[in-house]
Amino acid sequence: MSIQSLPPVSSLIIDCDPGVDDAVALMLAFAAPELELLAVTTVGGNVPAHTTQRNARILRQIAGREDVPVHGGAERPLKRPPAGAGEFHGPEGLGDLEPFEPTGIIGDGPAVNAIVDLVMKRPAGSTAIAVLGPMTNLALAMKRERRLAEHLGPVVVMGGARSEGGNITASAEFNIWADPDAAAVVLGSGCEVIAFSLDVTHQVRATEERIRAVEKIKTPSAKTVASMLRFSQRIERRIVGWPTPDWGAPLHDPCPVAWLIQPALFELRPCRIEVETVSDLTRGHTAVEFRVDPTTARHRWAVAADAQGVFDLIVDKLKAPE
Ligand code: RIB
Ligand code: CA
């Protein structure tokens, strides 16, 4: 059964590990007036934590959104050694973009405190969090504030894989694999989780035509997005392969943000998601059970996407006057 949700909530925290696709997700959120972006929190993942925090501040500055505080977060997963995916994001995490020392404030206090404080001081269910990297910050926040899970609005996650198989191992997607213990905390907390896994992000590919549509927009944000997409296109060809002429690199992290702006772009199914935290072979595997009562299920799995609609949304928001 698909669930075409109404626009959920507008107050949003984005927790991320920029990362080139995180960068596209941030640029979309920075340009979307529908979203009240309360804060960006960063975590070690694609590249180390100090680099993801710097990168979030760089992207915020390019987008002209220094009104949004950036709070640095966890340097390592709850129990595992720090992960990394620099081969897909470049050594500095921003693809071909030359990093610079950003201006603008660093948020007052660490990510965990920011998540707890921002959510708990607002009405229950009114604040969503988009988790676009390992779930370490959110898991730590839930441990710090036991009421957080029930007070949170939708937790929209880029993570997991079922029908698509894994991208970091045969059976696991990178974000969940990097910190499976944190994923288990969040998935077991009772909060509402909407998962945008490889099953759906692999349907949303940055084809040549879609990249060119972004390149036609002459703004700093659009130029940055195009640069990230071009970098991913080159990496995809070299590391993963290019099976057909109209192929493209999958666009992972913008999917949860696109859903928050325009839910009708995706089809969701109620489910129960559990994660492997013991086996080394299947560490981070997401076991998705669709045989649930749809009226009580707390998890949903995105199963289909209007890929062109996602890119049209990104172009539409980037075109809007900055
Ligand atoms: O597997 C894709 C995810 O891992 C994305 O969030 C990407 O940024 C990397 O973190
Ligand atoms: Ca990410």
PDB file of N, CA and C in Angstrom, residues 196-283:
ATOM      1  N   PHE A 196      14.833   6.401   2.852  1.00  0.00           N
ATOM      2  CA  PHE A 196      15.102   6.525   1.413  1.00  0.00           C
ATOM      3  C   PHE A 196      16.395   5.757   1.157  1.00  0.00           C
ATOM      4  N   SER A 197      16.224   4.492   0.815  1.00  0.00           N
ATOM      5  CA  SER A 197      17.356   3.570   0.677  1.00  0.00           C
ATOM      6  C   SER A 197      17.873   3.573  -0.751  1.00  0.00           C
ATOM      7  N   LEU A 198      18.845   2.732  -1.005  1.00  0.00           N
ATOM      8  CA  LEU A 198      19.349   2.582  -2.377  1.00  0.00           C
ATOM      9  C   LEU A 198      18.238   2.089  -3.309  1.00  0.00           C
ATOM     10  N   ASP A 199      17.249   1.390  -2.734  1.00  0.00           N
ATOM     11  CA  ASP A 199      16.130   0.904  -3.558  1.00  0.00           C
ATOM     12  C   ASP A 199      15.473   2.045  -4.317  1.00  0.00           C
ATOM     13  N   VAL A 200      15.433   3.218  -3.680  1.00  0.00           N
ATOM     14  CA  VAL A 200      14.770   4.340  -4.368  1.00  0.00           C
ATOM     15  C   VAL A 200      15.775   5.339  -4.928  1.00  0.00           C
ATOM     16  N   THR A 201      16.918   5.507  -4.241  1.00  0.00           N
ATOM     17  CA  THR A 201      17.878   6.504  -4.756  1.00  0.00           C
ATOM     18  C   THR A 201      18.509   6.034  -6.071  1.00  0.00           C
ATOM     19  N   HIS A 202      18.577   4.751  -6.268  1.00  0.00           N
ATOM     20  CA  HIS A 202      19.096   4.240  -7.543  1.00  0.00           C
ATOM     21  C   HIS A 202      18.118   4.469  -8.701  1.00  0.00           C
ATOM     22  N   GLN A 203      16.906   4.904  -8.376  1.00  0.00           N
ATOM     23  CA  GLN A 203      15.943   5.282  -9.432  1.00  0.00           C
ATOM     24  C   GLN A 203      16.122   6.751  -9.830  1.00  0.00           C
ATOM     25  N   VAL A 204      16.897   7.496  -9.016  1.00  0.00           N
ATOM     26  CA  VAL A 204      17.017   8.949  -9.219  1.00  0.00           C
ATOM     27  C   VAL A 204      18.442   9.245  -9.678  1.00  0.00           C
ATOM     28  N   ARG A 205      18.651   9.209 -10.999  1.00  0.00           N
ATOM     29  CA  ARG A 205      20.018   9.313 -11.500  1.00  0.00           C
ATOM     30  C   ARG A 205      20.267  10.619 -12.241  1.00  0.00           C
ATOM     31  N   ALA A 206      21.442  11.178 -12.005  1.00  0.00           N
ATOM     32  CA  ALA A 206      21.823  12.447 -12.624  1.00  0.00           C
ATOM     33  C   ALA A 206      22.332  12.186 -14.038  1.00  0.00           C
ATOM     34  N   THR A 207      21.405  12.101 -14.975  1.00  0.00           N
ATOM     35  CA  THR A 207      21.778  11.889 -16.379  1.00  0.00           C
ATOM     36  C   THR A 207      22.392  13.170 -16.947  1.00  0.00           C
ATOM     37  N   GLU A 208      23.008  13.039 -18.097  1.00  0.00           N
ATOM     38  CA  GLU A 208      23.642  14.187 -18.763  1.00  0.00           C
ATOM     39  C   GLU A 208      22.634  15.321 -18.954  1.00  0.00           C
ATOM     40  N   GLU A 209      21.442  14.972 -19.396  1.00  0.00           N
ATOM     41  CA  GLU A 209      20.408  15.994 -19.649  1.00  0.00           C
ATOM     42  C   GLU A 209      20.048  16.726 -18.353  1.00  0.00           C
ATOM     43  N   ARG A 210      19.941  15.998 -17.279  1.00  0.00           N
ATOM     44  CA  ARG A 210      19.566  16.606 -15.991  1.00  0.00           C
ATOM     45  C   ARG A 210      20.685  17.490 -15.454  1.00  0.00           C
ATOM     46  N   ILE A 211      21.925  17.075 -15.642  1.00  0.00           N
ATOM     47  CA  ILE A 211      23.050  17.903 -15.199  1.00  0.00           C
ATOM     48  C   ILE A 211      23.097  19.188 -16.019  1.00  0.00           C
ATOM     49  N   ARG A 212      22.876  19.080 -17.330  1.00  0.00           N
ATOM     50  CA  ARG A 212      22.903  20.274 -18.185  1.00  0.00           C
ATOM     51  C   ARG A 212      21.816  21.275 -17.798  1.00  0.00           C
ATOM     52  N   ALA A 213      20.674  20.751 -17.343  1.00  0.00           N
ATOM     53  CA  ALA A 213      19.600  21.663 -16.908  1.00  0.00           C
ATOM     54  C   ALA A 213      20.059  22.497 -15.710  1.00  0.00           C
ATOM     55  N   VAL A 214      20.847  21.905 -14.821  1.00  0.00           N
ATOM     56  CA  VAL A 214      21.380  22.656 -13.670  1.00  0.00           C
ATOM     57  C   VAL A 214      22.455  23.629 -14.135  1.00  0.00           C
ATOM     58  N   GLU A 215      23.278  23.192 -15.073  1.00  0.00           N
ATOM     59  CA  GLU A 215      24.385  24.044 -15.554  1.00  0.00           C
ATOM     60  C   GLU A 215      23.889  25.309 -16.246  1.00  0.00           C
ATOM     61  N   LYS A 216      22.637  25.306 -16.703  1.00  0.00           N
ATOM     62  CA  LYS A 216      22.095  26.507 -17.357  1.00  0.00           C
ATOM     63  C   LYS A 216      21.796  27.623 -16.353  1.00  0.00           C
ATOM     64  N   ILE A 217      21.750  27.268 -15.070  1.00  0.00           N
ATOM     65  CA  ILE A 217      21.411  28.269 -14.038  1.00  0.00           C
ATOM     66  C   ILE A 217      22.697  28.922 -13.547  1.00  0.00           C
ATOM     67  N   LYS A 218      22.793  30.225 -13.689  1.00  0.00           N
ATOM     68  CA  LYS A 218      24.062  30.915 -13.411  1.00  0.00           C
ATOM     69  C   LYS A 218      24.046  31.561 -12.022  1.00  0.00           C
ATOM     70  N   THR A 219      23.937  30.712 -11.000  1.00  0.00           N
ATOM     71  CA  THR A 219      24.040  31.234  -9.631  1.00  0.00           C
ATOM     72  C   THR A 219      25.115  30.425  -8.908  1.00  0.00           C
ATOM     73  N   PRO A 220      25.686  30.966  -7.845  1.00  0.00           N
ATOM     74  CA  PRO A 220      26.715  30.225  -7.108  1.00  0.00           C
ATOM     75  C   PRO A 220      26.226  28.865  -6.615  1.00  0.00           C
ATOM     76  N   SER A 221      24.985  28.813  -6.121  1.00  0.00           N
ATOM     77  CA  SER A 221      24.470  27.520  -5.625  1.00  0.00           C
ATOM     78  C   SER A 221      24.337  26.510  -6.756  1.00  0.00           C
ATOM     79  N   ALA A 222      23.779  26.953  -7.890  1.00  0.00           N
ATOM     80  CA  ALA A 222      23.585  26.026  -9.014  1.00  0.00           C
ATOM     81  C   ALA A 222      24.926  25.567  -9.560  1.00  0.00           C
ATOM     82  N   LYS A 223      25.880  26.490  -9.603  1.00  0.00           N
ATOM     83  CA  LYS A 223      27.225  26.135 -10.101  1.00  0.00           C
ATOM     84  C   LYS A 223      27.852  25.067  -9.188  1.00  0.00           C
ATOM     85  N   THR A 224      27.621  25.217  -7.893  1.00  0.00           N
ATOM     86  CA  THR A 224      28.141  24.242  -6.928  1.00  0.00           C
ATOM     87  C   THR A 224      27.468  22.884  -7.116  1.00  0.00           C
ATOM     88  N   VAL A 225      26.146  22.890  -7.265  1.00  0.00           N
ATOM     89  CA  VAL A 225      25.411  21.639  -7.476  1.00  0.00           C
ATOM     90  C   VAL A 225      25.895  20.957  -8.755  1.00  0.00           C
ATOM     91  N   ALA A 226      26.047  21.731  -9.821  1.00  0.00           N
ATOM     92  CA  ALA A 226      26.504  21.150 -11.095  1.00  0.00           C
ATOM     93  C   ALA A 226      27.891  20.542 -10.947  1.00  0.00           C
ATOM     94  N   SER A 227      28.747  21.232 -10.196  1.00  0.00           N
ATOM     95  CA  SER A 227      30.103  20.721  -9.979  1.00  0.00           C
ATOM     96  C   SER A 227      30.064  19.383  -9.244  1.00  0.00           C
ATOM     97  N   MET A 228      29.196  19.275  -8.250  1.00  0.00           N
ATOM     98  CA  MET A 228      29.079  18.017  -7.505  1.00  0.00           C
ATOM     99  C   MET A 228      28.545  16.895  -8.406  1.00  0.00           C
ATOM    100  N   LEU A 229      27.576  17.243  -9.237  1.00  0.00           N
ATOM    101  CA  LEU A 229      26.982  16.219 -10.111  1.00  0.00           C
ATOM    102  C   LEU A 229      27.990  15.747 -11.160  1.00  0.00           C
ATOM    103  N   ARG A 230      28.775  16.689 -11.683  1.00  0.00           N
ATOM    104  CA  ARG A 230      29.801  16.323 -12.662  1.00  0.00           C
ATOM    105  C   ARG A 230      30.870  15.426 -12.008  1.00  0.00           C
ATOM    106  N   PHE A 231      31.238  15.751 -10.784  1.00  0.00           N
ATOM    107  CA  PHE A 231      32.236  14.935 -10.083  1.00  0.00           C
ATOM    108  C   PHE A 231      31.709  13.516  -9.897  1.00  0.00           C
ATOM    109  N   SER A 232      30.445  13.406  -9.447  1.00  0.00           N
ATOM    110  CA  SER A 232      29.850  12.077  -9.221  1.00  0.00           C
ATOM    111  C   SER A 232      29.736  11.305 -10.521  1.00  0.00           C
ATOM    112  N   GLN A 233      29.436  12.030 -11.605  1.00  0.00           N
ATOM    113  CA  GLN A 233      29.336  11.377 -12.917  1.00  0.00           C
ATOM    114  C   GLN A 233      30.676  10.748 -13.288  1.00  0.00           C
ATOM    115  N   ARG A 234      31.758  11.470 -13.038  1.00  0.00           N
ATOM    116  CA  ARG A 234      33.104  10.972 -13.385  1.00  0.00           C
ATOM    117  C   ARG A 234      33.460   9.769 -12.512  1.00  0.00           C
ATOM    118  N   ILE A 235      33.137   9.854 -11.222  1.00  0.00           N
ATOM    119  CA  ILE A 235      33.449   8.759 -10.291  1.00  0.00           C
ATOM    120  C   ILE A 235      32.634   7.516 -10.657  1.00  0.00           C
ATOM    121  N   GLU A 236      31.353   7.755 -10.988  1.00  0.00           N
ATOM    122  CA  GLU A 236      30.479   6.616 -11.325  1.00  0.00           C
ATOM    123  C   GLU A 236      31.045   5.867 -12.517  1.00  0.00           C
ATOM    124  N   ARG A 237      31.449   6.623 -13.533  1.00  0.00           N
ATOM    125  CA  ARG A 237      32.018   5.982 -14.734  1.00  0.00           C
ATOM    126  C   ARG A 237      33.256   5.156 -14.362  1.00  0.00           C
ATOM    127  N   ARG A 238      34.096   5.743 -13.538  1.00  0.00           N
ATOM    128  CA  ARG A 238      35.406   5.108 -13.266  1.00  0.00           C
ATOM    129  C   ARG A 238      35.263   3.926 -12.298  1.00  0.00           C
ATOM    130  N   ILE A 239      34.486   4.084 -11.234  1.00  0.00           N
ATOM    131  CA  ILE A 239      34.465   3.055 -10.179  1.00  0.00           C
ATOM    132  C   ILE A 239      33.351   2.040 -10.394  1.00  0.00           C
ATOM    133  N   VAL A 240      32.164   2.545 -10.786  1.00  0.00           N
ATOM    134  CA  VAL A 240      30.988   1.657 -10.816  1.00  0.00           C
ATOM    135  C   VAL A 240      30.730   1.131 -12.222  1.00  0.00           C
ATOM    136  N   GLY A 241      30.970   1.987 -13.226  1.00  0.00           N
ATOM    137  CA  GLY A 241      30.647   1.567 -14.589  1.00  0.00           C
ATOM    138  C   GLY A 241      29.493   2.376 -15.150  1.00  0.00           C
ATOM    139  N   TRP A 242      29.331   2.326 -16.491  1.00  0.00           N
ATOM    140  CA  TRP A 242      28.347   3.157 -17.191  1.00  0.00           C
ATOM    141  C   TRP A 242      27.628   2.272 -18.204  1.00  0.00           C
ATOM    142  N   PRO A 243      26.649   1.471 -17.760  1.00  0.00           N
ATOM    143  CA  PRO A 243      26.085   0.400 -18.616  1.00  0.00           C
ATOM    144  C   PRO A 243      25.331   0.872 -19.853  1.00  0.00           C
ATOM    145  N   THR A 244      24.713   2.061 -19.768  1.00  0.00           N
ATOM    146  CA  THR A 244      23.956   2.539 -20.945  1.00  0.00           C
ATOM    147  C   THR A 244      24.286   4.016 -21.184  1.00  0.00           C
ATOM    148  N   PRO A 245      24.146   4.510 -22.398  1.00  0.00           N
ATOM    149  CA  PRO A 245      24.519   5.899 -22.717  1.00  0.00           C
ATOM    150  C   PRO A 245      23.802   6.934 -21.852  1.00  0.00           C
ATOM    151  N   ASP A 246      22.546   6.639 -21.468  1.00  0.00           N
ATOM    152  CA  ASP A 246      21.797   7.651 -20.685  1.00  0.00           C
ATOM    153  C   ASP A 246      21.899   7.380 -19.186  1.00  0.00           C
ATOM    154  N   TRP A 247      22.970   6.685 -18.754  1.00  0.00           N
ATOM    155  CA  TRP A 247      23.164   6.371 -17.342  1.00  0.00           C
ATOM    156  C   TRP A 247      23.450   7.646 -16.563  1.00  0.00           C
ATOM    157  N   GLY A 248      23.474   7.515 -15.224  1.00  0.00           N
ATOM    158  CA  GLY A 248      23.840   8.652 -14.369  1.00  0.00           C
ATOM    159  C   GLY A 248      24.160   8.165 -12.976  1.00  0.00           C
ATOM    160  N   ALA A 249      24.882   8.969 -12.250  1.00  0.00           N
ATOM    161  CA  ALA A 249      25.177   8.617 -10.860  1.00  0.00           C
ATOM    162  C   ALA A 249      23.905   8.758 -10.029  1.00  0.00           C
ATOM    163  N   PRO A 250      23.657   7.868  -9.058  1.00  0.00           N
ATOM    164  CA  PRO A 250      22.463   7.991  -8.212  1.00  0.00           C
ATOM    165  C   PRO A 250      22.558   9.219  -7.325  1.00  0.00           C
ATOM    166  N   LEU A 251      21.408   9.841  -7.102  1.00  0.00           N
ATOM    167  CA  LEU A 251      21.347  11.049  -6.271  1.00  0.00           C
ATOM    168  C   LEU A 251      20.742  10.664  -4.925  1.00  0.00           C
ATOM    169  N   HIS A 252      21.580  10.365  -3.941  1.00  0.00           N
ATOM    170  CA  HIS A 252      21.097   9.800  -2.677  1.00  0.00           C
ATOM    171  C   HIS A 252      20.475  10.850  -1.750  1.00  0.00           C
ATOM    172  N   ASP A 253      21.290  11.716  -1.192  1.00  0.00           N
ATOM    173  CA  ASP A 253      20.854  12.556  -0.075  1.00  0.00           C
ATOM    174  C   ASP A 253      19.772  13.575  -0.386  1.00  0.00           C
ATOM    175  N   PRO A 254      19.658  14.077  -1.625  1.00  0.00           N
ATOM    176  CA  PRO A 254      18.539  15.007  -1.879  1.00  0.00           C
ATOM    177  C   PRO A 254      17.162  14.357  -1.796  1.00  0.00           C
ATOM    178  N   CYS A 255      17.076  13.024  -1.878  1.00  0.00           N
ATOM    179  CA  CYS A 255      15.745  12.384  -1.881  1.00  0.00           C
ATOM    180  C   CYS A 255      14.934  12.664  -0.611  1.00  0.00           C
ATOM    181  N   PRO A 256      15.477  12.476   0.591  1.00  0.00           N
ATOM    182  CA  PRO A 256      14.674  12.806   1.784  1.00  0.00           C
ATOM    183  C   PRO A 256      14.249  14.275   1.822  1.00  0.00           C
ATOM    184  N   VAL A 257      15.117  15.174   1.401  1.00  0.00           N
ATOM    185  CA  VAL A 257      14.786  16.602   1.413  1.00  0.00           C
ATOM    186  C   VAL A 257      13.705  16.890   0.374  1.00  0.00           C
ATOM    187  N   ALA A 258      13.821  16.250  -0.785  1.00  0.00           N
ATOM    188  CA  ALA A 258      12.783  16.435  -1.825  1.00  0.00           C
ATOM    189  C   ALA A 258      11.427  15.960  -1.323  1.00  0.00           C
ATOM    190  N   TRP A 259      11.421  14.852  -0.564  1.00  0.00           N
ATOM    191  CA  TRP A 259      10.154  14.343  -0.035  1.00  0.00           C
ATOM    192  C   TRP A 259       9.533  15.345   0.943  1.00  0.00           C
ATOM    193  N   LEU A 260      10.372  15.972   1.775  1.00  0.00           N
ATOM    194  CA  LEU A 260       9.852  16.935   2.748  1.00  0.00           C
ATOM    195  C   LEU A 260       9.204  18.128   2.051  1.00  0.00           C
ATOM    196  N   ILE A 261       9.710  18.459   0.865  1.00  0.00           N
ATOM    197  CA  ILE A 261       9.153  19.597   0.117  1.00  0.00           C
ATOM    198  C   ILE A 261       7.954  19.171  -0.728  1.00  0.00           C
ATOM    199  N   GLN A 262       8.083  18.000  -1.372  1.00  0.00           N
ATOM    200  CA  GLN A 262       7.045  17.548  -2.310  1.00  0.00           C
ATOM    201  C   GLN A 262       6.832  16.040  -2.151  1.00  0.00           C
ATOM    202  N   PRO A 263       6.097  15.610  -1.131  1.00  0.00           N
ATOM    203  CA  PRO A 263       5.980  14.169  -0.820  1.00  0.00           C
ATOM    204  C   PRO A 263       5.452  13.331  -1.977  1.00  0.00           C
ATOM    205  N   ALA A 264       4.643  13.951  -2.851  1.00  0.00           N
ATOM    206  CA  ALA A 264       4.027  13.167  -3.933  1.00  0.00           C
ATOM    207  C   ALA A 264       5.052  12.638  -4.933  1.00  0.00           C
ATOM    208  N   LEU A 265       6.296  13.077  -4.814  1.00  0.00           N
ATOM    209  CA  LEU A 265       7.344  12.574  -5.721  1.00  0.00           C
ATOM    210  C   LEU A 265       7.754  11.138  -5.407  1.00  0.00           C
ATOM    211  N   PHE A 266       7.304  10.646  -4.250  1.00  0.00           N
ATOM    212  CA  PHE A 266       7.742   9.317  -3.804  1.00  0.00           C
ATOM    213  C   PHE A 266       6.552   8.465  -3.378  1.00  0.00           C
ATOM    214  N   GLU A 267       6.729   7.153  -3.528  1.00  0.00           N
ATOM    215  CA  GLU A 267       5.735   6.205  -3.010  1.00  0.00           C
ATOM    216  C   GLU A 267       6.362   5.490  -1.820  1.00  0.00           C
ATOM    217  N   LEU A 268       5.648   5.473  -0.712  1.00  0.00           N
ATOM    218  CA  LEU A 268       6.163   4.877   0.530  1.00  0.00           C
ATOM    219  C   LEU A 268       5.321   3.662   0.902  1.00  0.00           C
ATOM    220  N   ARG A 269       5.950   2.700   1.560  1.00  0.00           N
ATOM    221  CA  ARG A 269       5.204   1.540   2.075  1.00  0.00           C
ATOM    222  C   ARG A 269       5.456   1.388   3.565  1.00  0.00           C
ATOM    223  N   PRO A 270       4.411   1.148   4.341  1.00  0.00           N
ATOM    224  CA  PRO A 270       4.608   0.924   5.779  1.00  0.00           C
ATOM    225  C   PRO A 270       5.392  -0.367   5.999  1.00  0.00           C
ATOM    226  N   CYS A 271       6.211  -0.395   7.018  1.00  0.00           N
ATOM    227  CA  CYS A 271       7.082  -1.559   7.237  1.00  0.00           C
ATOM    228  C   CYS A 271       7.647  -1.518   8.642  1.00  0.00           C
ATOM    229  N   ARG A 272       8.476  -2.512   8.933  1.00  0.00           N
ATOM    230  CA  ARG A 272       9.305  -2.510  10.133  1.00  0.00           C
ATOM    231  C   ARG A 272      10.746  -2.764   9.687  1.00  0.00           C
ATOM    232  N   ILE A 273      11.645  -1.854  10.019  1.00  0.00           N
ATOM    233  CA  ILE A 273      13.041  -1.970   9.588  1.00  0.00           C
ATOM    234  C   ILE A 273      13.897  -2.356  10.785  1.00  0.00           C
ATOM    235  N   GLU A 274      14.685  -3.392  10.625  1.00  0.00           N
ATOM    236  CA  GLU A 274      15.656  -3.777  11.660  1.00  0.00           C
ATOM    237  C   GLU A 274      17.037  -3.841  11.014  1.00  0.00           C
ATOM    238  N   VAL A 275      18.066  -3.721  11.814  1.00  0.00           N
ATOM    239  CA  VAL A 275      19.423  -3.636  11.257  1.00  0.00           C
ATOM    240  C   VAL A 275      20.340  -4.647  11.943  1.00  0.00           C
ATOM    241  N   GLU A 276      21.236  -5.228  11.147  1.00  0.00           N
ATOM    242  CA  GLU A 276      22.215  -6.200  11.655  1.00  0.00           C
ATOM    243  C   GLU A 276      23.357  -5.462  12.334  1.00  0.00           C
ATOM    244  N   THR A 277      23.608  -5.798  13.605  1.00  0.00           N
ATOM    245  CA  THR A 277      24.699  -5.117  14.319  1.00  0.00           C
ATOM    246  C   THR A 277      25.769  -6.093  14.802  1.00  0.00           C
ATOM    247  N   VAL A 278      25.555  -7.403  14.584  1.00  0.00           N
ATOM    248  CA  VAL A 278      26.493  -8.392  15.149  1.00  0.00           C
ATOM    249  C   VAL A 278      27.393  -8.987  14.071  1.00  0.00           C
ATOM    250  N   SER A 279      26.791  -9.529  13.020  1.00  0.00           N
ATOM    251  CA  SER A 279      27.573 -10.218  11.984  1.00  0.00           C
ATOM    252  C   SER A 279      28.495  -9.256  11.232  1.00  0.00           C
ATOM    253  N   ASP A 280      29.751  -9.624  11.080  1.00  0.00           N
ATOM    254  CA  ASP A 280      30.649  -8.797  10.249  1.00  0.00           C
ATOM    255  C   ASP A 280      30.272  -8.902   8.774  1.00  0.00           C
ATOM    256  N   LEU A 281      29.825 -10.088   8.374  1.00  0.00           N
ATOM    257  CA  LEU A 281      29.480 -10.290   6.962  1.00  0.00           C
ATOM    258  C   LEU A 281      28.308  -9.405   6.550  1.00  0.00           C
ATOM    259  N   THR A 282      27.279  -9.322   7.416  1.00  0.00           N
ATOM    260  CA  THR A 282      26.073  -8.578   7.013  1.00  0.00           C
ATOM    261  C   THR A 282      25.868  -7.322   7.869  1.00  0.00           C
ATOM    262  N   ARG A 283      26.956  -6.860   8.512  1.00  0.00           N
ATOM    263  CA  ARG A 283      26.862  -5.632   9.326  1.00  0.00           C
ATOM    264  C   ARG A 283      26.148  -4.523   8.554  1.00  0.00           C
TER     265      ARG A 283
END
